[in-house]
Each structure stands twice: as structure tokens, then as C-alpha cells.
């Protein structure tokens, strides 16, 4: 079984530019989550999709972040325009269960550096 | 607000030493508890989890954790660490009242000296 795939693994962009991160969950997993870890801090929840619907986007920091999951398969997270404080590691995770947390499968993360 | 606290940010041990990493959470309701590990260059992996029943749970690679409800704690233990246990360890709490998001602690970096 293929795992959760994230692309790119690293991205370095200038402040003000746009970056799009992609996550391919495990096939058949309806639940897809985005998390972020800013340097030295805890991993924080950004949002949760169930299929193509946003179930919970309470962790999205501001309207510069836009997440989509068209067709309920892969998801993208766009940051536009990027700011220095957006630097960090962005994790994606997926799970099959709904309504109970059995533990996710995480991707390797995308390390975003905004300079 | 709910939070998870990992008291040890950086731990250095020699091989064969015993390990205990502390984790406390603040939430009065029912929780699911997890420990994740991230080995250098790899993705986050589930070490073990607690949902209900026996508060002593065993995970992969000889790790175990004990849920003490009265102390809001879920400490991770291993009797004898190996060099290959060098990694970052994350405690996480899932609240049954929400849709599945996890609240993570800040992580503990474990360095095991051969």
C-alpha cells in the first residue's frame, strides 16, 4: 500500500510569492488533514477534509491560505502571498475512519522556507 | 484551550539506559492518546495509542505508555534504549468531541549515544 505522498519535499520562495503544496492521501481514505510545524513549536492542526468537503478549517491562520480537495482525492494547500512567518514544515495525513480517531498515516512533509 | 505539554525537550541517554518521556494534557473530557515518532529523514509514525481499557499500552519497538487519568498523563517508557531510538517523539491527544484533529505537544528530541 502506497503511503501519503507530499510534494515538493522542500520549497524555498521569496516573501510575496505564491507556493502550492500537494498531498496525495492513501487511496480510499476519505479523511485528509493538514498540519504545520513552525520551527521549534508544536505541530498544529490546519484543516480537515472529508472527501471534498472541509469538515473543520479552524486552524487555518488567515485568508492567505487556501486548501482544496477537488474530487475528494489529492489536496492542495496554496499560500498567497507567502510571508516569512509561514516558514515551517507542512504535514499531510489521511485516515479511513470517520467519527473516531484511530491514528493517521502521515506524509513526509514539505519544508517551506520563505526568505 | 486544550493543550499538551511534553516536559522534556531534549534528552540524551546512553544505550541500555531506561527512558521515560513525560506527557500531560489539559482537557476534562474523554480523549484518545497517541505517541508518534519521527526518525531522522522519515515521516511521523505511530508508536502506540490508547482509546480505552487497560491503561498500560504496548507499542512497537518495545515502547509502552501508561495512561493515568487522575494525573492527565500519558508517559512513554522503554526499559532499555538503543542507538536506533534516536528520534523526535510527539505526544498527541484526540478529543472525542471534535472531528478528528489531534493536539500535539512540542516534541522531545531523544539522542542515544552508542
PDB file of C-alpha atoms in Angstrom:
ATOM      1  CA  UNK A   1       0.000   0.000   0.000  1.00  0.00           C
ATOM      2  CA  UNK A   2       1.410   3.363  -1.006  1.00  0.00           C
ATOM      3  CA  UNK A   3       1.695   5.866   1.793  1.00  0.00           C
ATOM      4  CA  UNK A   4       0.754   9.508   1.959  1.00  0.00           C
ATOM      5  CA  UNK A   5       2.780  11.436  -0.571  1.00  0.00           C
ATOM      6  CA  UNK A   6       3.629  15.103  -0.334  1.00  0.00           C
ATOM      7  CA  UNK A   7       5.198  17.275  -2.987  1.00  0.00           C
ATOM      8  CA  UNK A   8       7.532  19.077  -3.025  1.00  0.00           C
ATOM      9  CA  UNK A   9       9.677  17.896  -0.151  1.00  0.00           C
ATOM     10  CA  UNK A  10      11.360  21.293   0.069  1.00  0.00           C
ATOM     11  CA  UNK A  11      10.455  24.717  -1.242  1.00  0.00           C
ATOM     12  CA  UNK A  12      12.305  27.993  -0.897  1.00  0.00           C
ATOM     13  CA  UNK A  13      10.427  31.067  -2.058  1.00  0.00           C
ATOM     14  CA  UNK A  14      10.662  34.788  -1.627  1.00  0.00           C
ATOM     15  CA  UNK A  15       8.295  36.766   0.504  1.00  0.00           C
ATOM     16  CA  UNK A  16       5.274  37.770  -1.559  1.00  0.00           C
ATOM     17  CA  UNK A  17       5.425  34.783  -3.891  1.00  0.00           C
ATOM     18  CA  UNK A  18       2.883  32.004  -4.145  1.00  0.00           C
ATOM     19  CA  UNK A  19       3.505  28.381  -3.280  1.00  0.00           C
ATOM     20  CA  UNK A  20       1.278  25.359  -3.725  1.00  0.00           C
ATOM     21  CA  UNK A  21       1.799  22.226  -1.702  1.00  0.00           C
ATOM     22  CA  UNK A  22       0.280  18.954  -2.746  1.00  0.00           C
ATOM     23  CA  UNK A  23      -0.798  15.912  -0.784  1.00  0.00           C
ATOM     24  CA  UNK A  24      -1.849  12.535  -2.155  1.00  0.00           C
ATOM     25  CA  UNK A  25      -3.542  10.503   0.566  1.00  0.00           C
ATOM     26  CA  UNK A  26      -3.727   6.754   0.755  1.00  0.00           C
ATOM     27  CA  UNK A  27      -6.240   5.529  -1.788  1.00  0.00           C
ATOM     28  CA  UNK A  28      -9.678   5.147  -0.251  1.00  0.00           C
ATOM     29  CA  UNK A  29      -9.000   7.388   2.710  1.00  0.00           C
ATOM     30  CA  UNK A  30     -11.823   9.886   2.938  1.00  0.00           C
ATOM     31  CA  UNK A  31     -10.230  11.931   5.700  1.00  0.00           C
ATOM     32  CA  UNK A  32      -7.348  14.224   4.880  1.00  0.00           C
ATOM     33  CA  UNK A  33      -5.662  16.551   7.335  1.00  0.00           C
ATOM     34  CA  UNK A  34      -3.140  19.357   7.035  1.00  0.00           C
ATOM     35  CA  UNK A  35      -0.847  20.255   9.906  1.00  0.00           C
ATOM     36  CA  UNK A  36       2.031  22.685  10.223  1.00  0.00           C
ATOM     37  CA  UNK A  37       5.076  22.866  12.443  1.00  0.00           C
ATOM     38  CA  UNK A  38       6.761  26.186  12.765  1.00  0.00           C
ATOM     39  CA  UNK A  39      10.382  25.952  13.892  1.00  0.00           C
ATOM     40  CA  UNK A  40      10.701  24.843  17.493  1.00  0.00           C
ATOM     41  CA  UNK A  41       6.991  24.776  18.144  1.00  0.00           C
ATOM     42  CA  UNK A  42       4.324  22.117  18.269  1.00  0.00           C
ATOM     43  CA  UNK A  43       2.643  20.565  15.280  1.00  0.00           C
ATOM     44  CA  UNK A  44      -0.595  22.473  14.783  1.00  0.00           C
ATOM     45  CA  UNK A  45      -3.783  21.466  13.038  1.00  0.00           C
ATOM     46  CA  UNK A  46      -4.757  23.473   9.984  1.00  0.00           C
ATOM     47  CA  UNK A  47      -7.780  21.764   8.496  1.00  0.00           C
ATOM     48  CA  UNK A  48      -9.643  18.541   7.856  1.00  0.00           C
ATOM     49  CA  UNK A  49     -11.355  17.317   4.710  1.00  0.00           C
ATOM     50  CA  UNK A  50     -13.892  14.560   4.496  1.00  0.00           C
ATOM     51  CA  UNK A  51     -13.853  13.669   0.848  1.00  0.00           C
ATOM     52  CA  UNK A  52     -14.034  17.029  -0.918  1.00  0.00           C
ATOM     53  CA  UNK A  53     -15.728  18.899   1.936  1.00  0.00           C
ATOM     54  CA  UNK A  54     -13.962  20.981   4.538  1.00  0.00           C
ATOM     55  CA  UNK A  55     -15.037  19.473   7.832  1.00  0.00           C
ATOM     56  CA  UNK A  56     -13.001  21.754  10.055  1.00  0.00           C
ATOM     57  CA  UNK A  57     -10.812  24.642   8.980  1.00  0.00           C
ATOM     58  CA  UNK A  58     -10.467  26.247  12.373  1.00  0.00           C
ATOM     59  CA  UNK A  59      -6.677  26.046  12.291  1.00  0.00           C
ATOM     60  CA  UNK A  60      -6.127  27.982   9.077  1.00  0.00           C
ATOM     61  CA  UNK A  61      -4.072  31.011  10.141  1.00  0.00           C
ATOM     62  CA  UNK A  62      -5.517  33.589   7.748  1.00  0.00           C
ATOM     63  CA  UNK A  63      -7.002  34.083   4.303  1.00  0.00           C
ATOM     64  CA  UNK A  64      -3.622  33.821   2.604  1.00  0.00           C
ATOM     65  CA  UNK A  65      -4.019  30.056   2.960  1.00  0.00           C
ATOM     66  CA  UNK A  66      -6.355  28.195   0.639  1.00  0.00           C
ATOM     67  CA  UNK A  67      -6.877  24.455   0.710  1.00  0.00           C
ATOM     68  CA  UNK A  68      -8.740  22.441  -1.853  1.00  0.00           C
ATOM     69  CA  UNK A  69      -9.564  18.820  -2.438  1.00  0.00           C
ATOM     70  CA  UNK A  70     -11.369  18.629  -5.706  1.00  0.00           C
ATOM     71  CA  UNK A  71     -12.860  15.216  -6.378  1.00  0.00           C
ATOM     72  CA  UNK A  72     -12.013  14.026  -2.908  1.00  0.00           C
ATOM     73  CA  UNK A  73      -8.639  12.635  -3.865  1.00  0.00           C
ATOM     74  CA  UNK A  74      -5.480  14.733  -3.630  1.00  0.00           C
ATOM     75  CA  UNK A  75      -5.380  18.056  -1.853  1.00  0.00           C
ATOM     76  CA  UNK A  76      -3.506  21.281  -2.424  1.00  0.00           C
ATOM     77  CA  UNK A  77      -2.592  23.977   0.051  1.00  0.00           C
ATOM     78  CA  UNK A  78      -1.791  27.321  -1.501  1.00  0.00           C
ATOM     79  CA  UNK A  79      -0.116  30.170   0.317  1.00  0.00           C
ATOM     80  CA  UNK A  80      -0.556  33.505  -1.438  1.00  0.00           C
ATOM     81  CA  UNK A  81       1.264  35.768  -0.815  1.00  0.00           C
ATOM     82  CA  UNK A  82       3.774  33.995   1.392  1.00  0.00           C
ATOM     83  CA  UNK A  83       5.153  35.734   4.455  1.00  0.00           C
ATOM     84  CA  UNK A  84       8.271  34.985   6.489  1.00  0.00           C
ATOM     85  CA  UNK A  85       6.231  33.520   9.351  1.00  0.00           C
ATOM     86  CA  UNK A  86       4.791  30.894   7.010  1.00  0.00           C
ATOM     87  CA  UNK A  87       8.100  29.040   7.060  1.00  0.00           C
ATOM     88  CA  UNK A  88       7.858  25.613   8.590  1.00  0.00           C
ATOM     89  CA  UNK A  89       7.083  22.009   7.812  1.00  0.00           C
ATOM     90  CA  UNK A  90       3.643  21.269   6.424  1.00  0.00           C
ATOM     91  CA  UNK A  91       2.370  17.773   7.089  1.00  0.00           C
ATOM     92  CA  UNK A  92      -0.477  15.979   5.457  1.00  0.00           C
ATOM     93  CA  UNK A  93      -2.162  12.926   6.922  1.00  0.00           C
ATOM     94  CA  UNK A  94      -5.007  10.667   5.936  1.00  0.00           C
ATOM     95  CA  UNK A  95      -7.238   8.150   7.641  1.00  0.00           C
ATOM     96  CA  UNK A  96     -10.059   5.863   6.702  1.00  0.00           C
ATOM     97  CA  UNK A  97     -12.236   6.172   9.784  1.00  0.00           C
ATOM     98  CA  UNK A  98     -14.723   8.937  10.328  1.00  0.00           C
ATOM     99  CA  UNK A  99     -16.060   9.978  13.697  1.00  0.00           C
ATOM    100  CA  UNK A 100     -13.272   8.322  15.685  1.00  0.00           C
ATOM    101  CA  UNK A 101      -9.575   8.912  15.761  1.00  0.00           C
ATOM    102  CA  UNK A 102      -7.637   5.735  15.248  1.00  0.00           C
ATOM    103  CA  UNK A 103      -4.463   7.422  14.223  1.00  0.00           C
ATOM    104  CA  UNK A 104      -3.431   8.763  10.909  1.00  0.00           C
ATOM    105  CA  UNK A 105      -0.814   7.962   8.351  1.00  0.00           C
ATOM    106  CA  UNK A 106       1.394  10.966   7.825  1.00  0.00           C
ATOM    107  CA  UNK A 107       3.309  12.080   4.782  1.00  0.00           C
ATOM    108  CA  UNK A 108       6.947  13.090   4.985  1.00  0.00           C
ATOM    109  CA  UNK A 109       6.098  16.761   4.985  1.00  0.00           C
ATOM    110  CA  UNK A 110       7.012  19.760   2.878  1.00  0.00           C
ATOM    111  CA  UNK A 111       9.628  22.063   4.326  1.00  0.00           C
ATOM    112  CA  UNK A 112       8.728  25.591   3.274  1.00  0.00           C
ATOM    113  CA  UNK A 113      11.241  28.379   3.665  1.00  0.00           C
ATOM    114  CA  UNK A 114      10.176  31.930   2.922  1.00  0.00           C
ATOM    115  CA  UNK A 115      13.095  34.347   2.519  1.00  0.00           C
TER     116      UNK A 115
ATOM    117  CA  UNK B   1      -7.974  25.868  25.489  1.00  0.00           C
ATOM    118  CA  UNK B   2      -6.817  22.282  25.251  1.00  0.00           C
ATOM    119  CA  UNK B   3      -3.085  21.771  25.324  1.00  0.00           C
ATOM    120  CA  UNK B   4      -0.464  19.056  25.507  1.00  0.00           C
ATOM    121  CA  UNK B   5       2.746  19.501  27.404  1.00  0.00           C
ATOM    122  CA  UNK B   6       5.907  17.483  26.950  1.00  0.00           C
ATOM    123  CA  UNK B   7       8.243  18.365  29.743  1.00  0.00           C
ATOM    124  CA  UNK B   8      11.487  17.134  28.280  1.00  0.00           C
ATOM    125  CA  UNK B   9      12.529  18.954  25.143  1.00  0.00           C
ATOM    126  CA  UNK B  10      15.885  17.288  24.664  1.00  0.00           C
ATOM    127  CA  UNK B  11      17.004  14.037  26.262  1.00  0.00           C
ATOM    128  CA  UNK B  12      20.408  12.421  25.924  1.00  0.00           C
ATOM    129  CA  UNK B  13      20.882   8.823  27.061  1.00  0.00           C
ATOM    130  CA  UNK B  14      23.442   6.107  26.689  1.00  0.00           C
ATOM    131  CA  UNK B  15      22.468   2.822  25.142  1.00  0.00           C
ATOM    132  CA  UNK B  16      20.730   0.428  27.542  1.00  0.00           C
ATOM    133  CA  UNK B  17      19.507   3.265  29.743  1.00  0.00           C
ATOM    134  CA  UNK B  18      15.832   3.420  30.608  1.00  0.00           C
ATOM    135  CA  UNK B  19      13.628   6.075  29.077  1.00  0.00           C
ATOM    136  CA  UNK B  20      10.606   7.911  30.333  1.00  0.00           C
ATOM    137  CA  UNK B  21       9.160  10.870  28.443  1.00  0.00           C
ATOM    138  CA  UNK B  22       6.503  12.879  30.158  1.00  0.00           C
ATOM    139  CA  UNK B  23       3.247  13.997  28.567  1.00  0.00           C
ATOM    140  CA  UNK B  24       0.405  15.852  30.246  1.00  0.00           C
ATOM    141  CA  UNK B  25      -2.711  17.221  28.674  1.00  0.00           C
ATOM    142  CA  UNK B  26      -5.378  19.642  29.719  1.00  0.00           C
ATOM    143  CA  UNK B  27      -8.872  18.506  28.809  1.00  0.00           C
ATOM    144  CA  UNK B  28     -11.608  17.275  31.077  1.00  0.00           C
ATOM    145  CA  UNK B  29     -13.458  15.075  28.626  1.00  0.00           C
ATOM    146  CA  UNK B  30     -12.785  11.728  27.013  1.00  0.00           C
ATOM    147  CA  UNK B  31      -9.620  11.567  24.981  1.00  0.00           C
ATOM    148  CA  UNK B  32      -7.683   9.289  22.727  1.00  0.00           C
ATOM    149  CA  UNK B  33      -3.943   9.405  23.305  1.00  0.00           C
ATOM    150  CA  UNK B  34      -1.069   8.830  20.939  1.00  0.00           C
ATOM    151  CA  UNK B  35       2.679   8.806  20.745  1.00  0.00           C
ATOM    152  CA  UNK B  36       4.260   9.429  17.375  1.00  0.00           C
ATOM    153  CA  UNK B  37       7.915   9.170  16.452  1.00  0.00           C
ATOM    154  CA  UNK B  38       9.859  10.842  13.671  1.00  0.00           C
ATOM    155  CA  UNK B  39      13.195   9.236  12.868  1.00  0.00           C
ATOM    156  CA  UNK B  40      15.740  11.424  11.069  1.00  0.00           C
ATOM    157  CA  UNK B  41      14.651  11.976   7.481  1.00  0.00           C
ATOM    158  CA  UNK B  42      11.464   9.992   7.857  1.00  0.00           C
ATOM    159  CA  UNK B  43       7.784  10.698   8.306  1.00  0.00           C
ATOM    160  CA  UNK B  44       5.825  10.669  11.531  1.00  0.00           C
ATOM    161  CA  UNK B  45       4.957   7.127  12.573  1.00  0.00           C
ATOM    162  CA  UNK B  46       2.513   5.908  15.170  1.00  0.00           C
ATOM    163  CA  UNK B  47       4.276   4.289  18.138  1.00  0.00           C
ATOM    164  CA  UNK B  48       1.231   3.449  20.199  1.00  0.00           C
ATOM    165  CA  UNK B  49      -2.263   4.619  21.066  1.00  0.00           C
ATOM    166  CA  UNK B  50      -4.767   4.452  23.871  1.00  0.00           C
ATOM    167  CA  UNK B  51      -8.537   4.505  23.443  1.00  0.00           C
ATOM    168  CA  UNK B  52      -9.961   2.640  26.408  1.00  0.00           C
ATOM    169  CA  UNK B  53      -9.411  -0.404  28.594  1.00  0.00           C
ATOM    170  CA  UNK B  54      -6.044  -1.350  30.040  1.00  0.00           C
ATOM    171  CA  UNK B  55      -4.247   1.920  30.766  1.00  0.00           C
ATOM    172  CA  UNK B  56      -0.891   0.311  30.043  1.00  0.00           C
ATOM    173  CA  UNK B  57      -0.477   0.078  26.307  1.00  0.00           C
ATOM    174  CA  UNK B  58       2.313  -1.529  24.395  1.00  0.00           C
ATOM    175  CA  UNK B  59       3.553  -0.263  21.076  1.00  0.00           C
ATOM    176  CA  UNK B  60       6.145  -1.073  18.502  1.00  0.00           C
ATOM    177  CA  UNK B  61       9.866  -1.465  19.169  1.00  0.00           C
ATOM    178  CA  UNK B  62       9.458  -2.194  22.873  1.00  0.00           C
ATOM    179  CA  UNK B  63       7.790   1.080  23.805  1.00  0.00           C
ATOM    180  CA  UNK B  64       4.924   1.302  26.238  1.00  0.00           C
ATOM    181  CA  UNK B  65       2.877   4.097  27.750  1.00  0.00           C
ATOM    182  CA  UNK B  66       0.663   4.396  30.786  1.00  0.00           C
ATOM    183  CA  UNK B  67      -2.484   6.472  30.920  1.00  0.00           C
ATOM    184  CA  UNK B  68      -3.125   7.909  34.364  1.00  0.00           C
ATOM    185  CA  UNK B  69      -6.462   9.648  34.172  1.00  0.00           C
ATOM    186  CA  UNK B  70      -6.195  11.357  37.549  1.00  0.00           C
ATOM    187  CA  UNK B  71      -2.933  12.953  36.508  1.00  0.00           C
ATOM    188  CA  UNK B  72      -3.947  13.690  32.898  1.00  0.00           C
ATOM    189  CA  UNK B  73      -0.744  11.977  31.888  1.00  0.00           C
ATOM    190  CA  UNK B  74       0.379   9.552  29.215  1.00  0.00           C
ATOM    191  CA  UNK B  75       4.079   8.955  29.748  1.00  0.00           C
ATOM    192  CA  UNK B  76       6.155   6.968  27.292  1.00  0.00           C
ATOM    193  CA  UNK B  77       8.634   4.390  28.551  1.00  0.00           C
ATOM    194  CA  UNK B  78      11.210   1.972  27.281  1.00  0.00           C
ATOM    195  CA  UNK B  79      13.323  -0.154  29.632  1.00  0.00           C
ATOM    196  CA  UNK B  80      16.460  -0.158  27.501  1.00  0.00           C
ATOM    197  CA  UNK B  81      17.041   2.267  24.637  1.00  0.00           C
ATOM    198  CA  UNK B  82      19.098   1.603  21.546  1.00  0.00           C
ATOM    199  CA  UNK B  83      21.036   3.941  19.294  1.00  0.00           C
ATOM    200  CA  UNK B  84      18.314   3.424  16.665  1.00  0.00           C
ATOM    201  CA  UNK B  85      15.779   5.048  19.005  1.00  0.00           C
ATOM    202  CA  UNK B  86      17.360   8.417  18.306  1.00  0.00           C
ATOM    203  CA  UNK B  87      14.419  10.425  17.014  1.00  0.00           C
ATOM    204  CA  UNK B  88      11.872  13.060  17.911  1.00  0.00           C
ATOM    205  CA  UNK B  89       8.872  11.901  19.910  1.00  0.00           C
ATOM    206  CA  UNK B  90       5.473  13.578  19.932  1.00  0.00           C
ATOM    207  CA  UNK B  91       2.608  13.091  22.309  1.00  0.00           C
ATOM    208  CA  UNK B  92      -0.823  13.863  20.862  1.00  0.00           C
ATOM    209  CA  UNK B  93      -4.365  13.996  22.132  1.00  0.00           C
ATOM    210  CA  UNK B  94      -7.512  13.473  20.143  1.00  0.00           C
ATOM    211  CA  UNK B  95     -10.674  14.905  21.603  1.00  0.00           C
ATOM    212  CA  UNK B  96     -13.745  12.795  21.076  1.00  0.00           C
ATOM    213  CA  UNK B  97     -15.865  15.889  20.879  1.00  0.00           C
ATOM    214  CA  UNK B  98     -14.380  17.028  17.615  1.00  0.00           C
ATOM    215  CA  UNK B  99     -13.956  15.668  14.163  1.00  0.00           C
ATOM    216  CA  UNK B 100     -10.584  14.035  14.410  1.00  0.00           C
ATOM    217  CA  UNK B 101      -7.934  16.642  14.809  1.00  0.00           C
ATOM    218  CA  UNK B 102      -5.002  15.961  17.093  1.00  0.00           C
ATOM    219  CA  UNK B 103      -3.399  18.351  19.516  1.00  0.00           C
ATOM    220  CA  UNK B 104       0.329  17.790  19.703  1.00  0.00           C
ATOM    221  CA  UNK B 105       2.948  18.506  22.292  1.00  0.00           C
ATOM    222  CA  UNK B 106       6.111  20.354  21.332  1.00  0.00           C
ATOM    223  CA  UNK B 107       8.075  17.176  20.844  1.00  0.00           C
ATOM    224  CA  UNK B 108      11.038  15.642  22.640  1.00  0.00           C
ATOM    225  CA  UNK B 109      14.285  15.027  20.840  1.00  0.00           C
ATOM    226  CA  UNK B 110      15.956  11.858  22.067  1.00  0.00           C
ATOM    227  CA  UNK B 111      19.628  11.310  21.373  1.00  0.00           C
ATOM    228  CA  UNK B 112      21.012   7.899  22.252  1.00  0.00           C
ATOM    229  CA  UNK B 113      24.774   7.645  22.454  1.00  0.00           C
ATOM    230  CA  UNK B 114      26.272   4.315  21.404  1.00  0.00           C
TER     231      UNK B 114
END
